[in-house]
PDB file of C-alpha atoms in Angstrom:
ATOM      1  CA  ASP K   1     -61.648 -46.201  79.548  1.00 95.00           C
ATOM      2  CA  ILE K   2     -62.105 -43.662  82.213  1.00 97.00           C
ATOM      3  CA  GLN K   3     -65.017 -44.251  84.563  1.00 97.00           C
ATOM      4  CA  MET K   4     -67.080 -41.491  86.162  1.00 98.00           C
ATOM      5  CA  THR K   5     -68.707 -41.794  89.599  1.00 98.00           C
ATOM      6  CA  GLN K   6     -70.996 -39.504  91.526  1.00 98.00           C
ATOM      7  CA  SER K   7     -72.028 -39.015  95.143  1.00 98.00           C
ATOM      8  CA  PRO K   8     -74.435 -39.131  96.582  1.00 98.00           C
ATOM      9  CA  SER K   9     -76.824 -40.848  94.258  1.00 98.00           C
ATOM     10  CA  SER K  10     -79.519 -39.004  95.776  1.00 98.00           C
ATOM     11  CA  LEU K  11     -80.297 -36.257  98.244  1.00 98.00           C
ATOM     12  CA  SER K  12     -83.042 -34.415  99.956  1.00 98.00           C
ATOM     13  CA  ALA K  13     -82.437 -30.844 101.249  1.00 98.00           C
ATOM     14  CA  SER K  14     -84.707 -27.848 102.245  1.00 98.00           C
ATOM     15  CA  VAL K  15     -85.237 -24.791 100.272  1.00 98.00           C
ATOM     16  CA  GLY K  16     -82.272 -22.332 100.761  1.00 98.00           C
ATOM     17  CA  ASP K  17     -79.736 -25.172 101.723  1.00 98.00           C
ATOM     18  CA  ARG K  18     -76.424 -25.327 100.108  1.00 98.00           C
ATOM     19  CA  VAL K  19     -76.199 -28.559  98.209  1.00 98.00           C
ATOM     20  CA  THR K  20     -72.764 -30.144  97.016  1.00 98.00           C
ATOM     21  CA  ILE K  21     -72.577 -33.023  94.558  1.00 98.00           C
ATOM     22  CA  THR K  22     -69.293 -34.704  93.940  1.00 98.00           C
ATOM     23  CA  CYS K  23     -68.049 -36.166  90.599  1.00 98.00           C
ATOM     24  CA  ARG K  24     -64.855 -38.356  90.402  1.00 98.00           C
ATOM     25  CA  ALA K  25     -62.922 -39.580  87.369  1.00 98.00           C
ATOM     26  CA  SER K  26     -60.968 -42.814  87.525  1.00 98.00           C
ATOM     27  CA  GLN K  27     -58.070 -40.963  85.748  1.00 97.00           C
ATOM     28  CA  GLY K  28     -57.163 -37.294  85.371  1.00 98.00           C
ATOM     29  CA  ILE K  29     -59.185 -35.413  82.866  1.00 97.00           C
ATOM     30  CA  SER K  30     -57.755 -31.958  83.560  1.00 97.00           C
ATOM     31  CA  ASN K  31     -60.918 -29.516  83.568  1.00 96.00           C
ATOM     32  CA  TYR K  32     -62.749 -31.306  80.676  1.00 97.00           C
ATOM     33  CA  LEU K  33     -65.710 -31.762  82.865  1.00 98.00           C
ATOM     34  CA  ALA K  34     -69.453 -30.693  82.285  1.00 98.00           C
ATOM     35  CA  TRP K  35     -72.414 -30.717  84.454  1.00 98.00           C
ATOM     36  CA  TYR K  36     -76.056 -31.231  83.159  1.00 98.00           C
ATOM     37  CA  GLN K  37     -79.265 -30.770  84.792  1.00 98.00           C
ATOM     38  CA  GLN K  38     -82.379 -33.023  83.806  1.00 98.00           C
ATOM     39  CA  LYS K  39     -85.809 -32.014  85.308  1.00 98.00           C
ATOM     40  CA  PRO K  40     -88.376 -34.754  85.360  1.00 96.00           C
ATOM     41  CA  GLY K  41     -89.778 -35.487  81.939  1.00 96.00           C
ATOM     42  CA  LYS K  42     -87.463 -32.894  80.351  1.00 98.00           C
ATOM     43  CA  VAL K  43     -84.394 -32.765  78.167  1.00 98.00           C
ATOM     44  CA  PRO K  44     -80.972 -32.434  79.804  1.00 98.00           C
ATOM     45  CA  LYS K  45     -79.631 -28.982  79.962  1.00 98.00           C
ATOM     46  CA  LEU K  46     -75.950 -27.932  80.056  1.00 98.00           C
ATOM     47  CA  LEU K  47     -75.175 -25.973  83.296  1.00 98.00           C
ATOM     48  CA  ILE K  48     -71.344 -25.938  83.437  1.00 97.00           C
ATOM     49  CA  TYR K  49     -68.508 -26.707  81.236  1.00 97.00           C
ATOM     50  CA  ALA K  50     -64.632 -26.490  81.639  1.00 97.00           C
ATOM     51  CA  ALA K  51     -65.434 -27.613  85.311  1.00 98.00           C
ATOM     52  CA  SER K  52     -66.308 -24.042  86.390  1.00 98.00           C
ATOM     53  CA  THR K  53     -67.686 -21.959  83.572  1.00 96.00           C
ATOM     54  CA  LEU K  54     -71.406 -21.337  83.923  1.00 97.00           C
ATOM     55  CA  GLN K  55     -73.291 -21.714  80.573  1.00 96.00           C
ATOM     56  CA  SER K  56     -75.193 -18.619  79.393  1.00 95.00           C
ATOM     57  CA  GLY K  57     -78.397 -18.155  81.208  1.00 96.00           C
ATOM     58  CA  VAL K  58     -77.684 -20.485  84.191  1.00 98.00           C
ATOM     59  CA  PRO K  59     -78.452 -18.887  87.564  1.00 98.00           C
ATOM     60  CA  SER K  60     -75.427 -17.838  89.573  1.00 98.00           C
ATOM     61  CA  ARG K  61     -76.399 -19.962  92.582  1.00 98.00           C
ATOM     62  CA  PHE K  62     -74.913 -22.912  90.463  1.00 98.00           C
ATOM     63  CA  SER K  63     -71.154 -23.209  90.583  1.00 98.00           C
ATOM     64  CA  GLY K  64     -68.522 -25.788  89.669  1.00 98.00           C
ATOM     65  CA  SER K  65     -64.946 -26.489  90.774  1.00 98.00           C
ATOM     66  CA  GLY K  66     -62.199 -29.083  90.584  1.00 98.00           C
ATOM     67  CA  SER K  67     -59.527 -30.333  88.303  1.00 98.00           C
ATOM     68  CA  GLY K  68     -57.862 -33.625  87.478  1.00 98.00           C
ATOM     69  CA  THR K  69     -60.061 -36.286  89.069  1.00 98.00           C
ATOM     70  CA  ASP K  70     -62.228 -34.646  91.630  1.00 98.00           C
ATOM     71  CA  PHE K  71     -65.079 -32.167  90.864  1.00 98.00           C
ATOM     72  CA  THR K  72     -67.826 -30.459  92.658  1.00 98.00           C
ATOM     73  CA  LEU K  73     -71.267 -28.946  91.642  1.00 98.00           C
ATOM     74  CA  THR K  74     -72.676 -26.677  94.331  1.00 98.00           C
ATOM     75  CA  ILE K  75     -76.077 -25.119  94.536  1.00 98.00           C
ATOM     76  CA  SER K  76     -75.694 -22.111  96.977  1.00 98.00           C
ATOM     77  CA  SER K  77     -79.396 -21.850  97.902  1.00 98.00           C
ATOM     78  CA  LEU K  78     -81.500 -24.615  96.780  1.00 98.00           C
ATOM     79  CA  GLN K  79     -84.802 -23.562  94.965  1.00 98.00           C
ATOM     80  CA  PRO K  80     -87.823 -25.590  94.259  1.00 98.00           C
ATOM     81  CA  GLU K  81     -87.199 -25.342  90.497  1.00 98.00           C
ATOM     82  CA  ASP K  82     -83.762 -27.119  91.067  1.00 98.00           C
ATOM     83  CA  VAL K  83     -85.526 -30.476  91.661  1.00 98.00           C
ATOM     84  CA  ALA K  84     -83.788 -32.674  88.976  1.00 98.00           C
ATOM     85  CA  THR K  85     -81.153 -35.261  88.347  1.00 98.00           C
ATOM     86  CA  TYR K  86     -77.626 -33.833  87.809  1.00 98.00           C
ATOM     87  CA  TYR K  87     -75.060 -35.577  85.653  1.00 98.00           C
ATOM     88  CA  CYS K  88     -71.380 -34.974  85.208  1.00 98.00           C
ATOM     89  CA  GLN K  89     -69.664 -35.820  81.816  1.00 98.00           C
ATOM     90  CA  LYS K  90     -66.050 -36.086  80.873  1.00 98.00           C
ATOM     91  CA  TYR K  91     -65.054 -34.724  77.356  1.00 96.00           C
ATOM     92  CA  ASN K  92     -61.231 -34.811  77.267  1.00 96.00           C
ATOM     93  CA  SER K  93     -61.545 -37.672  74.884  1.00 95.00           C
ATOM     94  CA  ALA K  94     -63.903 -40.311  73.589  1.00 95.00           C
ATOM     95  CA  PRO K  95     -65.760 -41.955  75.047  1.00 97.00           C
ATOM     96  CA  PHE K  96     -67.617 -39.004  76.521  1.00 97.00           C
ATOM     97  CA  THR K  97     -68.907 -40.692  79.441  1.00 97.00           C
ATOM     98  CA  PHE K  98     -71.444 -39.469  81.760  1.00 98.00           C
ATOM     99  CA  GLY K  99     -71.715 -40.156  85.544  1.00 98.00           C
ATOM    100  CA  PRO K 100     -74.605 -42.114  86.902  1.00 98.00           C
ATOM    101  CA  GLY K 101     -76.496 -39.046  88.216  1.00 98.00           C
ATOM    102  CA  THR K 102     -77.477 -37.447  91.425  1.00 98.00           C
ATOM    103  CA  LYS K 103     -81.111 -36.914  92.153  1.00 98.00           C
ATOM    104  CA  VAL K 104     -81.955 -33.868  94.142  1.00 98.00           C
ATOM    105  CA  ASP K 105     -85.332 -33.223  95.630  1.00 97.00           C
ATOM    106  CA  ILE K 106     -86.823 -30.982  98.375  1.00 97.00           C
ATOM    107  CA  LYS K 107     -87.312 -32.133 101.873  1.00 95.00           C
TER     108      LYS K 107
ATOM    109  CA  GLU G   1     -83.393 -20.207  67.404  1.00 96.00           C
ATOM    110  CA  VAL G   2     -81.578 -23.620  67.400  1.00 97.00           C
ATOM    111  CA  GLN G   3     -83.848 -26.541  66.755  1.00 98.00           C
ATOM    112  CA  LEU G   4     -83.121 -30.306  66.600  1.00 98.00           C
ATOM    113  CA  VAL G   5     -85.886 -32.611  65.717  1.00 98.00           C
ATOM    114  CA  GLU G   6     -85.382 -36.376  65.894  1.00 98.00           C
ATOM    115  CA  SER G   7     -87.483 -38.861  63.999  1.00 98.00           C
ATOM    116  CA  GLY G   8     -87.494 -42.567  62.956  1.00 98.00           C
ATOM    117  CA  GLY G   9     -87.940 -44.276  66.426  1.00 98.00           C
ATOM    118  CA  GLY G  10     -90.502 -47.042  66.945  1.00 98.00           C
ATOM    119  CA  LEU G  11     -90.871 -50.682  67.748  1.00 98.00           C
ATOM    120  CA  VAL G  12     -88.518 -53.199  66.371  1.00 98.00           C
ATOM    121  CA  LYS G  13     -87.907 -56.895  66.921  1.00 98.00           C
ATOM    122  CA  PRO G  14     -84.407 -57.996  68.393  1.00 98.00           C
ATOM    123  CA  GLY G  15     -81.970 -58.359  65.410  1.00 98.00           C
ATOM    124  CA  GLY G  16     -83.765 -55.700  63.459  1.00 98.00           C
ATOM    125  CA  SER G  17     -82.727 -52.374  62.084  1.00 98.00           C
ATOM    126  CA  LEU G  18     -83.812 -48.719  62.380  1.00 98.00           C
ATOM    127  CA  ARG G  19     -82.607 -45.507  61.089  1.00 98.00           C
ATOM    128  CA  LEU G  20     -82.934 -42.367  63.076  1.00 98.00           C
ATOM    129  CA  SER G  21     -82.842 -38.852  61.714  1.00 98.00           C
ATOM    130  CA  CYS G  22     -82.200 -35.514  63.222  1.00 98.00           C
ATOM    131  CA  ALA G  23     -83.326 -32.286  61.316  1.00 98.00           C
ATOM    132  CA  ALA G  24     -81.375 -29.276  62.354  1.00 98.00           C
ATOM    133  CA  SER G  25     -82.219 -25.556  61.893  1.00 98.00           C
ATOM    134  CA  GLY G  26     -81.293 -22.178  63.414  1.00 98.00           C
ATOM    135  CA  PHE G  27     -77.564 -22.532  63.015  1.00 97.00           C
ATOM    136  CA  THR G  28     -74.929 -23.363  60.600  1.00 97.00           C
ATOM    137  CA  PHE G  29     -75.181 -27.139  60.769  1.00 97.00           C
ATOM    138  CA  SER G  30     -71.971 -27.769  58.647  1.00 97.00           C
ATOM    139  CA  SER G  31     -69.884 -26.011  61.285  1.00 95.00           C
ATOM    140  CA  TYR G  32     -70.819 -28.083  64.297  1.00 96.00           C
ATOM    141  CA  SER G  33     -69.905 -31.609  65.563  1.00 96.00           C
ATOM    142  CA  MET G  34     -72.977 -33.612  66.321  1.00 97.00           C
ATOM    143  CA  ASN G  35     -73.956 -36.550  68.663  1.00 97.00           C
ATOM    144  CA  TRP G  36     -76.382 -39.020  69.670  1.00 98.00           C
ATOM    145  CA  VAL G  37     -77.025 -39.772  73.345  1.00 98.00           C
ATOM    146  CA  ARG G  38     -79.589 -42.130  74.759  1.00 98.00           C
ATOM    147  CA  GLN G  39     -81.481 -42.753  77.878  1.00 98.00           C
ATOM    148  CA  ALA G  40     -83.132 -46.061  78.801  1.00 98.00           C
ATOM    149  CA  PRO G  41     -86.249 -45.935  80.697  1.00 97.00           C
ATOM    150  CA  GLY G  42     -85.801 -44.704  84.227  1.00 97.00           C
ATOM    151  CA  LYS G  43     -81.965 -44.850  83.722  1.00 98.00           C
ATOM    152  CA  GLY G  44     -79.061 -42.272  83.187  1.00 98.00           C
ATOM    153  CA  LEU G  45     -77.613 -40.697  80.091  1.00 98.00           C
ATOM    154  CA  GLU G  46     -75.379 -42.618  77.911  1.00 98.00           C
ATOM    155  CA  TRP G  47     -73.216 -41.068  75.090  1.00 98.00           C
ATOM    156  CA  VAL G  48     -73.665 -43.165  71.947  1.00 98.00           C
ATOM    157  CA  SER G  49     -71.713 -41.476  69.034  1.00 98.00           C
ATOM    158  CA  SER G  50     -70.131 -38.362  67.694  1.00 97.00           C
ATOM    159  CA  ILE G  51     -69.300 -37.051  64.282  1.00 97.00           C
ATOM    160  CA  SER G  52     -67.253 -33.965  63.484  1.00 96.00           C
ATOM    161  CA  SER G  53     -68.459 -31.110  61.195  1.00 96.00           C
ATOM    162  CA  SER G  54     -66.934 -32.634  58.047  1.00 96.00           C
ATOM    163  CA  SER G  55     -67.289 -36.316  59.142  1.00 97.00           C
ATOM    164  CA  SER G  56     -63.480 -36.620  59.402  1.00 97.00           C
ATOM    165  CA  TYR G  57     -63.766 -37.819  63.032  1.00 96.00           C
ATOM    166  CA  ILE G  58     -66.277 -40.435  64.203  1.00 98.00           C
ATOM    167  CA  TYR G  59     -66.544 -41.998  67.641  1.00 97.00           C
ATOM    168  CA  TYR G  60     -68.753 -44.828  69.114  1.00 98.00           C
ATOM    169  CA  ALA G  61     -69.480 -46.100  72.629  1.00 98.00           C
ATOM    170  CA  ASP G  62     -68.225 -49.718  72.942  1.00 98.00           C
ATOM    171  CA  SER G  63     -71.782 -50.841  73.537  1.00 98.00           C
ATOM    172  CA  VAL G  64     -72.745 -50.006  69.922  1.00 98.00           C
ATOM    173  CA  LYS G  65     -69.454 -50.202  68.047  1.00 98.00           C
ATOM    174  CA  GLY G  66     -69.849 -52.480  64.899  1.00 98.00           C
ATOM    175  CA  ARG G  67     -73.605 -52.173  65.079  1.00 98.00           C
ATOM    176  CA  PHE G  68     -74.517 -48.499  64.781  1.00 98.00           C
ATOM    177  CA  THR G  69     -73.291 -46.048  62.079  1.00 98.00           C
ATOM    178  CA  ILE G  70     -73.487 -42.206  62.431  1.00 98.00           C
ATOM    179  CA  SER G  71     -73.501 -40.063  59.474  1.00 98.00           C
ATOM    180  CA  ARG G  72     -74.500 -36.588  58.394  1.00 98.00           C
ATOM    181  CA  ASP G  73     -75.592 -34.675  55.278  1.00 98.00           C
ATOM    182  CA  ASN G  74     -74.584 -31.066  55.600  1.00 98.00           C
ATOM    183  CA  ALA G  75     -76.490 -30.162  52.543  1.00 98.00           C
ATOM    184  CA  LYS G  76     -79.686 -31.385  54.070  1.00 98.00           C
ATOM    185  CA  ASN G  77     -78.778 -30.142  57.626  1.00 98.00           C
ATOM    186  CA  SER G  78     -79.388 -33.657  58.898  1.00 98.00           C
ATOM    187  CA  LEU G  79     -77.831 -36.225  61.200  1.00 98.00           C
ATOM    188  CA  TYR G  80     -78.416 -39.839  61.132  1.00 98.00           C
ATOM    189  CA  LEU G  81     -77.984 -43.007  63.221  1.00 98.00           C
ATOM    190  CA  GLN G  82     -78.288 -46.444  61.317  1.00 98.00           C
ATOM    191  CA  MET G  83     -78.904 -49.067  64.091  1.00 98.00           C
ATOM    192  CA  ASN G  84     -78.483 -52.669  63.066  1.00 98.00           C
ATOM    193  CA  SER G  85     -78.608 -56.046  65.047  1.00 98.00           C
ATOM    194  CA  LEU G  86     -80.735 -54.265  67.709  1.00 98.00           C
ATOM    195  CA  ARG G  87     -80.845 -55.770  71.226  1.00 98.00           C
ATOM    196  CA  ALA G  88     -83.422 -55.151  74.034  1.00 98.00           C
ATOM    197  CA  GLU G  89     -80.790 -53.149  75.884  1.00 98.00           C
ATOM    198  CA  ASP G  90     -80.829 -50.612  73.122  1.00 98.00           C
ATOM    199  CA  THR G  91     -84.402 -49.706  74.121  1.00 98.00           C
ATOM    200  CA  ALA G  92     -84.101 -45.910  75.006  1.00 98.00           C
ATOM    201  CA  VAL G  93     -84.986 -42.459  74.128  1.00 98.00           C
ATOM    202  CA  TYR G  94     -82.301 -41.285  71.561  1.00 98.00           C
ATOM    203  CA  TYR G  95     -81.387 -37.596  71.656  1.00 98.00           C
ATOM    204  CA  CYS G  96     -79.650 -35.611  68.948  1.00 98.00           C
ATOM    205  CA  ALA G  97     -77.291 -33.079  70.511  1.00 98.00           C
ATOM    206  CA  ARG G  98     -74.931 -30.370  69.215  1.00 98.00           C
ATOM    207  CA  CYS G  99     -71.459 -29.725  70.450  1.00 94.00           C
ATOM    208  CA  PRO G 100     -70.457 -26.109  70.989  1.00 89.00           C
ATOM    209  CA  PRO G 101     -67.061 -25.112  69.212  1.00 86.00           C
ATOM    210  CA  ARG G 102     -63.989 -26.965  70.522  1.00 82.00           C
ATOM    211  CA  ALA G 103     -65.780 -28.956  73.136  1.00 87.00           C
ATOM    212  CA  ALA G 104     -67.351 -32.298  73.231  1.00 87.00           C
ATOM    213  CA  THR G 105     -70.150 -31.008  75.458  1.00 94.00           C
ATOM    214  CA  PHE G 106     -73.691 -30.911  74.355  1.00 97.00           C
ATOM    215  CA  ASP G 107     -75.244 -27.470  74.421  1.00 96.00           C
ATOM    216  CA  TYR G 108     -78.447 -28.047  72.573  1.00 97.00           C
ATOM    217  CA  TRP G 109     -80.620 -31.156  72.684  1.00 98.00           C
ATOM    218  CA  GLY G 110     -83.551 -32.373  70.635  1.00 98.00           C
ATOM    219  CA  GLN G 111     -86.705 -33.822  72.250  1.00 98.00           C
ATOM    220  CA  GLY G 112     -85.754 -37.356  71.677  1.00 98.00           C
ATOM    221  CA  THR G 113     -87.177 -40.279  69.817  1.00 98.00           C
ATOM    222  CA  LEU G 114     -88.114 -43.548  71.415  1.00 98.00           C
ATOM    223  CA  VAL G 115     -86.687 -46.796  70.234  1.00 98.00           C
ATOM    224  CA  THR G 116     -88.211 -50.019  71.694  1.00 98.00           C
ATOM    225  CA  VAL G 117     -86.607 -53.364  70.974  1.00 98.00           C
ATOM    226  CA  SER G 118     -89.030 -56.210  71.843  1.00 98.00           C
ATOM    227  CA  SER G 119     -90.429 -59.290  70.261  1.00 97.00           C
TER     228      SER G 119
END
């Protein structure tokens, strides 16, 4: 099975900073990659699918890129409401594995 | 408005069984693939199982294969997860989640139901 890794596991940044999270698949998955945001105590929310397509209603400061094995989630200007854990997920074929998550908080 | 409401969680002893349900509303349930995703306390997300709109395609994570069974009743707009031979490591919040068309991503989630496996 394809394994998903994320780096870093956690980060602390200032409001307004550009934040980048990396997700890597152990084998190529084309662009079948999604990103989710889970705020503390809340249900996960789909942010991005097809590696770079923003889900409806998601702020434009979020963007995704990548294809094959290496993917990136970028928050162009970190806001206090972006404090959350971010997960990548592969969906080219089952199992639809999630990455271990990256916890983002405010410095 | 899309709504997914899980029920059936609770405390069960190791080796026991539990059946989770997810009641769907606000969309044409019979047209969408559905899923169960779980999250152990303080841990990350783990995909558990998926079922296609007509139940033709069913998939399981290796960690639950042979013990859990996913099913649906399109007439009742309901999704189910029968969990047998439960283990302590199955303790988690179980979420019901919908797939958008032609993608195994999860665009709507329920609030989750907690399953605790403990003696």
